mmCIF file of C-alpha atoms in Angstrom:
data_model
loop_
_atom_site.group_PDB
_atom_site.id
_atom_site.type_symbol
_atom_site.label_atom_id
_atom_site.label_comp_id
_atom_site.label_asym_id
_atom_site.label_seq_id
_atom_site.Cartn_x
_atom_site.Cartn_y
_atom_site.Cartn_z
ATOM 1 C CA GLU A 1362 -14.690 -46.559 25.444
ATOM 2 C CA ALA A 1363 -11.699 -45.108 23.630
ATOM 3 C CA GLY A 1364 -9.547 -47.545 21.736
ATOM 4 C CA VAL A 1365 -5.777 -47.681 21.435
ATOM 5 C CA THR A 1366 -4.580 -44.327 20.154
ATOM 6 C CA GLN A 1367 -1.293 -43.659 18.412
ATOM 7 C CA PHE A 1368 0.393 -40.351 17.631
ATOM 8 C CA PRO A 1369 1.320 -39.148 15.105
ATOM 9 C CA SER A 1370 -0.482 -41.016 12.376
ATOM 10 C CA HIS A 1371 2.292 -40.217 9.932
ATOM 11 C CA SER A 1372 5.823 -38.880 10.347
ATOM 12 C CA VAL A 1373 8.406 -38.007 7.724
ATOM 13 C CA ILE A 1374 11.922 -37.342 8.978
ATOM 14 C CA GLU A 1375 15.405 -37.169 7.572
ATOM 15 C CA LYS A 1376 18.000 -39.830 8.175
ATOM 16 C CA GLY A 1377 19.868 -39.074 11.387
ATOM 17 C CA GLN A 1378 17.004 -37.257 13.051
ATOM 18 C CA THR A 1379 15.105 -38.391 16.108
ATOM 19 C CA VAL A 1380 11.442 -39.378 16.189
ATOM 20 C CA THR A 1381 9.224 -40.277 19.116
ATOM 21 C CA LEU A 1382 6.063 -42.292 18.650
ATOM 22 C CA ARG A 1383 3.397 -42.388 21.296
ATOM 23 C CA CYS A 1384 0.800 -44.972 22.222
ATOM 24 C CA ASP A 1385 -2.118 -44.498 24.581
ATOM 25 C CA PRO A 1386 -3.528 -47.900 25.493
ATOM 26 C CA ILE A 1387 -7.076 -48.631 26.537
ATOM 27 C CA SER A 1388 -7.575 -47.462 30.103
ATOM 28 C CA GLY A 1389 -6.890 -50.215 32.600
ATOM 29 C CA HIS A 1390 -4.888 -52.388 30.224
ATOM 30 C CA ASP A 1391 -1.663 -53.417 31.915
ATOM 31 C CA ASN A 1392 -0.212 -55.100 28.830
ATOM 32 C CA LEU A 1393 1.134 -52.960 26.025
ATOM 33 C CA TYR A 1394 2.824 -54.260 22.885
ATOM 34 C CA TRP A 1395 4.748 -52.633 20.062
ATOM 35 C CA TYR A 1396 4.915 -54.214 16.607
ATOM 36 C CA ARG A 1397 6.380 -53.024 13.322
ATOM 37 C CA ARG A 1398 5.627 -53.709 9.666
ATOM 38 C CA VAL A 1399 8.502 -52.839 7.389
ATOM 39 C CA MET A 1400 8.199 -52.433 3.620
ATOM 40 C CA GLY A 1401 5.045 -54.499 3.208
ATOM 41 C CA LYS A 1402 6.560 -57.473 4.963
ATOM 42 C CA GLU A 1403 5.257 -59.326 7.973
ATOM 43 C CA ILE A 1404 4.333 -57.526 11.159
ATOM 44 C CA LYS A 1405 7.032 -58.212 13.723
ATOM 45 C CA PHE A 1406 6.911 -58.064 17.492
ATOM 46 C CA LEU A 1407 9.148 -55.465 19.111
ATOM 47 C CA LEU A 1408 8.405 -55.569 22.819
ATOM 48 C CA HIS A 1409 5.879 -56.115 25.588
ATOM 49 C CA PHE A 1410 5.285 -54.023 28.701
ATOM 50 C CA VAL A 1411 3.429 -55.169 31.776
ATOM 51 C CA LYS A 1412 2.572 -51.911 33.478
ATOM 52 C CA GLU A 1413 5.855 -49.988 33.443
ATOM 53 C CA SER A 1414 8.127 -53.027 33.220
ATOM 54 C CA LYS A 1415 9.548 -54.504 30.040
ATOM 55 C CA GLN A 1416 8.397 -58.115 30.014
ATOM 56 C CA ASP A 1417 9.976 -59.031 26.704
ATOM 57 C CA GLU A 1418 12.070 -56.815 24.466
ATOM 58 C CA SER A 1419 13.526 -59.558 22.305
ATOM 59 C CA GLY A 1420 12.194 -58.002 19.114
ATOM 60 C CA MET A 1421 13.866 -54.618 19.451
ATOM 61 C CA PRO A 1422 16.125 -54.346 16.400
ATOM 62 C CA ASN A 1423 19.054 -52.426 17.923
ATOM 63 C CA ASN A 1424 20.018 -49.832 20.497
ATOM 64 C CA ARG A 1425 18.753 -46.959 18.378
ATOM 65 C CA PHE A 1426 15.287 -47.895 19.600
ATOM 66 C CA LEU A 1427 14.197 -46.972 23.122
ATOM 67 C CA ALA A 1428 10.775 -47.752 24.533
ATOM 68 C CA GLU A 1429 9.429 -46.389 27.776
ATOM 69 C CA ARG A 1430 6.220 -46.589 29.708
ATOM 70 C CA THR A 1431 6.553 -44.291 32.662
ATOM 71 C CA GLY A 1432 3.833 -44.763 35.255
ATOM 72 C CA GLY A 1433 2.392 -47.700 33.381
ATOM 73 C CA THR A 1434 0.082 -45.590 31.256
ATOM 74 C CA TYR A 1435 1.085 -44.366 27.808
ATOM 75 C CA SER A 1436 4.227 -45.569 26.066
ATOM 76 C CA THR A 1437 6.756 -43.906 23.804
ATOM 77 C CA LEU A 1438 9.052 -45.440 21.234
ATOM 78 C CA LYS A 1439 12.021 -43.298 20.303
ATOM 79 C CA VAL A 1440 14.229 -43.901 17.305
ATOM 80 C CA GLN A 1441 17.571 -42.078 17.509
ATOM 81 C CA PRO A 1442 19.174 -41.646 15.059
ATOM 82 C CA ALA A 1443 16.707 -42.827 12.443
ATOM 83 C CA GLU A 1444 17.947 -44.837 9.459
ATOM 84 C CA LEU A 1445 16.280 -45.484 6.112
ATOM 85 C CA GLU A 1446 15.473 -49.083 7.036
ATOM 86 C CA ASP A 1447 13.414 -47.904 9.997
ATOM 87 C CA SER A 1448 10.660 -46.799 7.641
ATOM 88 C CA GLY A 1449 7.456 -48.719 8.145
ATOM 89 C CA VAL A 1450 4.244 -48.819 10.136
ATOM 90 C CA TYR A 1451 4.533 -49.079 13.904
ATOM 91 C CA PHE A 1452 1.574 -50.635 15.676
ATOM 92 C CA CYS A 1453 0.737 -50.552 19.332
ATOM 93 C CA ALA A 1454 -1.633 -52.965 21.052
ATOM 94 C CA SER A 1455 -2.943 -53.348 24.576
ATOM 95 C CA SER A 1456 -4.749 -56.041 26.512
ATOM 96 C CA GLN A 1457 -6.034 -56.819 29.989
ATOM 97 C CA ASP A 1458 -5.213 -60.492 29.851
ATOM 98 C CA PRO A 1459 -1.666 -61.120 31.018
ATOM 99 C CA GLY A 1460 0.651 -63.334 29.047
ATOM 100 C CA THR A 1461 -1.482 -63.625 25.957
ATOM 101 C CA PRO A 1462 -2.129 -61.311 23.039
ATOM 102 C CA ILE A 1463 -5.389 -63.006 22.072
ATOM 103 C CA GLY A 1464 -7.503 -60.209 23.470
ATOM 104 C CA ALA A 1465 -5.209 -57.440 22.319
ATOM 105 C CA PHE A 1466 -6.649 -54.340 20.694
ATOM 106 C CA PHE A 1467 -4.517 -52.618 18.093
ATOM 107 C CA GLY A 1468 -4.123 -48.963 17.260
ATOM 108 C CA GLN A 1469 -4.225 -47.668 13.702
ATOM 109 C CA GLY A 1470 -0.465 -47.424 13.534
ATOM 110 C CA THR A 1471 2.088 -44.694 12.894
ATOM 111 C CA ARG A 1472 3.558 -44.630 9.419
ATOM 112 C CA LEU A 1473 7.200 -43.581 9.682
ATOM 113 C CA THR A 1474 9.059 -42.522 6.571
ATOM 114 C CA VAL A 1475 12.793 -41.861 6.821
ATOM 115 C CA VAL A 1476 14.219 -40.020 3.823
ATOM 116 C CA GLY B 105 11.707 -70.680 14.367
ATOM 117 C CA ASP B 106 7.992 -70.116 14.191
ATOM 118 C CA SER B 107 6.684 -68.549 11.015
ATOM 119 C CA VAL B 108 3.565 -67.830 8.974
ATOM 120 C CA THR B 109 3.395 -67.840 5.186
ATOM 121 C CA GLN B 110 0.548 -66.198 3.295
ATOM 122 C CA MET B 111 -0.233 -66.068 -0.382
ATOM 123 C CA GLU B 112 1.051 -62.921 -1.984
ATOM 124 C CA GLY B 113 -1.374 -60.302 -3.102
ATOM 125 C CA PRO B 114 -2.960 -58.296 -4.249
ATOM 126 C CA VAL B 115 -6.043 -60.397 -4.741
ATOM 127 C CA THR B 116 -8.576 -58.693 -6.995
ATOM 128 C CA LEU B 117 -12.118 -60.003 -7.146
ATOM 129 C CA SER B 118 -15.502 -58.943 -8.370
ATOM 130 C CA GLU B 119 -18.312 -58.529 -5.893
ATOM 131 C CA GLU B 120 -19.985 -61.823 -4.920
ATOM 132 C CA ALA B 121 -16.962 -63.885 -5.939
ATOM 133 C CA PHE B 122 -15.572 -66.648 -3.739
ATOM 134 C CA LEU B 123 -12.487 -65.790 -1.719
ATOM 135 C CA THR B 124 -9.653 -67.968 -0.514
ATOM 136 C CA ILE B 125 -6.499 -66.601 1.071
ATOM 137 C CA ASN B 126 -3.986 -69.320 1.856
ATOM 138 C CA CYS B 127 -2.046 -69.435 5.094
ATOM 139 C CA THR B 128 0.388 -72.078 6.318
ATOM 140 C CA TYR B 129 2.461 -72.062 9.460
ATOM 141 C CA THR B 130 5.474 -73.571 11.159
ATOM 142 C CA ALA B 131 5.418 -73.715 14.927
ATOM 143 C CA THR B 132 6.469 -75.687 17.961
ATOM 144 C CA GLY B 133 3.666 -77.349 19.861
ATOM 145 C CA TYR B 134 0.051 -76.419 19.338
ATOM 146 C CA PRO B 135 -0.324 -72.753 18.492
ATOM 147 C CA SER B 136 -3.486 -70.709 18.358
ATOM 148 C CA LEU B 137 -4.224 -69.288 14.918
ATOM 149 C CA PHE B 138 -5.747 -65.957 13.950
ATOM 150 C CA TRP B 139 -6.849 -63.832 11.058
ATOM 151 C CA TYR B 140 -6.584 -60.068 11.493
ATOM 152 C CA VAL B 141 -7.926 -57.461 9.094
ATOM 153 C CA GLN B 142 -6.859 -53.885 8.505
ATOM 154 C CA TYR B 143 -9.386 -51.709 6.710
ATOM 155 C CA PRO B 144 -8.090 -48.512 5.088
ATOM 156 C CA GLY B 145 -7.186 -45.904 7.707
ATOM 157 C CA GLU B 146 -7.940 -48.197 10.631
ATOM 158 C CA GLY B 147 -6.040 -50.388 13.058
ATOM 159 C CA LEU B 148 -5.723 -54.151 13.038
ATOM 160 C CA GLN B 149 -8.876 -55.961 14.080
ATOM 161 C CA LEU B 150 -9.201 -59.573 15.101
ATOM 162 C CA LEU B 151 -11.415 -61.221 12.481
ATOM 163 C CA LEU B 152 -11.491 -64.803 13.750
ATOM 164 C CA LYS B 153 -9.462 -67.350 15.654
ATOM 165 C CA ALA B 154 -9.072 -71.070 16.331
ATOM 166 C CA THR B 155 -7.248 -72.516 19.297
ATOM 167 C CA LYS B 156 -7.016 -76.234 18.528
ATOM 168 C CA ALA B 157 -6.931 -78.639 15.620
ATOM 169 C CA ASP B 158 -10.139 -78.962 13.574
ATOM 170 C CA ASP B 159 -11.627 -75.851 15.172
ATOM 171 C CA LYS B 160 -13.393 -73.536 12.748
ATOM 172 C CA GLY B 161 -13.282 -69.818 13.367
ATOM 173 C CA SER B 162 -15.968 -67.694 11.753
ATOM 174 C CA ASN B 163 -17.059 -64.063 11.683
ATOM 175 C CA LYS B 164 -18.762 -61.702 9.222
ATOM 176 C CA GLY B 165 -19.168 -64.526 6.692
ATOM 177 C CA PHE B 166 -15.479 -65.431 6.821
ATOM 178 C CA GLU B 167 -14.343 -68.889 7.908
ATOM 179 C CA ALA B 168 -11.048 -70.653 8.544
ATOM 180 C CA THR B 169 -10.403 -74.192 9.773
ATOM 181 C CA TYR B 170 -7.338 -75.171 11.808
ATOM 182 C CA ARG B 171 -5.769 -78.058 9.863
ATOM 183 C CA LYS B 172 -2.932 -79.577 11.848
ATOM 184 C CA GLU B 173 -2.166 -82.261 9.279
ATOM 185 C CA THR B 174 -1.458 -79.648 6.605
ATOM 186 C CA THR B 175 -0.405 -76.882 9.049
ATOM 187 C CA SER B 176 -2.858 -74.546 7.357
ATOM 188 C CA PHE B 177 -5.492 -71.968 8.261
ATOM 189 C CA HIS B 178 -6.919 -70.769 4.959
ATOM 190 C CA LEU B 179 -9.405 -67.897 5.011
ATOM 191 C CA GLU B 180 -12.581 -68.271 2.937
ATOM 192 C CA LYS B 181 -15.708 -66.300 2.181
ATOM 193 C CA GLY B 182 -18.440 -67.413 -0.130
ATOM 194 C CA SER B 183 -19.446 -64.004 -1.510
ATOM 195 C CA VAL B 184 -17.226 -60.962 -1.035
ATOM 196 C CA GLN B 185 -18.424 -57.381 -0.915
ATOM 197 C CA VAL B 186 -16.689 -54.133 -1.795
ATOM 198 C CA SER B 187 -16.553 -53.383 1.930
ATOM 199 C CA ASP B 188 -14.303 -56.434 2.424
ATOM 200 C CA SER B 189 -11.465 -54.639 0.658
ATOM 201 C CA ALA B 190 -8.641 -54.584 3.190
ATOM 202 C CA VAL B 191 -5.345 -56.193 4.124
ATOM 203 C CA TYR B 192 -5.666 -59.584 5.799
ATOM 204 C CA PHE B 193 -3.008 -60.979 8.128
ATOM 205 C CA CYS B 194 -2.665 -64.555 9.301
ATOM 206 C CA ALA B 195 -0.979 -64.957 12.693
ATOM 207 C CA LEU B 196 -0.117 -67.492 15.357
ATOM 208 C CA ASN B 197 0.555 -67.465 19.063
ATOM 209 C CA ARG B 198 2.606 -70.308 20.475
ATOM 210 C CA SER B 199 1.131 -72.365 23.234
ATOM 211 C CA GLY B 200 2.505 -72.085 26.733
ATOM 212 C CA GLY B 201 1.585 -68.522 27.430
ATOM 213 C CA TYR B 202 3.951 -66.851 25.012
ATOM 214 C CA ASN B 203 3.127 -63.221 24.719
ATOM 215 C CA LYS B 204 3.787 -62.429 21.102
ATOM 216 C CA LEU B 205 1.901 -62.835 17.868
ATOM 217 C CA ILE B 206 3.796 -64.006 14.784
ATOM 218 C CA PHE B 207 2.295 -62.575 11.619
ATOM 219 C CA GLY B 208 2.402 -63.341 7.961
ATOM 220 C CA ALA B 209 3.219 -60.635 5.429
ATOM 221 C CA GLY B 210 -0.404 -59.758 4.769
ATOM 222 C CA THR B 211 -2.574 -60.116 1.671
ATOM 223 C CA ARG B 212 -4.293 -57.126 0.156
ATOM 224 C CA LEU B 213 -7.798 -57.804 -1.133
ATOM 225 C CA ALA B 214 -9.497 -55.449 -3.570
ATOM 226 C CA VAL B 215 -13.138 -56.108 -4.409
ATOM 227 C CA HIS B 216 -14.681 -54.296 -7.368
ATOM 228 C CA PRO B 217 -18.383 -53.742 -7.998
#
């Protein structure tokens, strides 16, 4: 069984550009989460999808970030325009169990560097 | 708000040394507690968990005991191996069906032969 897959593994962009990160969850997992680790600090929750609906987006830092999950399958996280402080590692996780991340499986992350 | 505090790294040990990575938390109610590990080039993996006070989580020789009186969940291993080199994250999930994990900053462990 394939795990959670994230693309790209690493992205370097200039300040002001746009970047789109993609997450393919484990097949059949309705719950999809995005987290971010900035500058070696703690990993912080960004948002939670249940199928195609945003269940909780309280962790999204500002309106430069847009997450979508069309059709309830893969998800994208777009940053537009990117700022220097957006650099970090973006993790995606998915789980079958609703309302709890205990069984969540994480992807390897996308390292975003904004220069 | 809820938070997790881990000891800063990096922690550098020789093979077969004893490992302790401290973790304390602040949370409302009775959270579940976790240790995740990230090996180089891989995603986060759940290492162990404990869901109530005095529970001991264990896996791959690692152990952690949920101490409510000290709000701690320290990770221990009696004899580390080079293959244990990774970043370790302590995390909590609030009770009541909350859907998000709250992580500590992570502790990098480097084990040398």
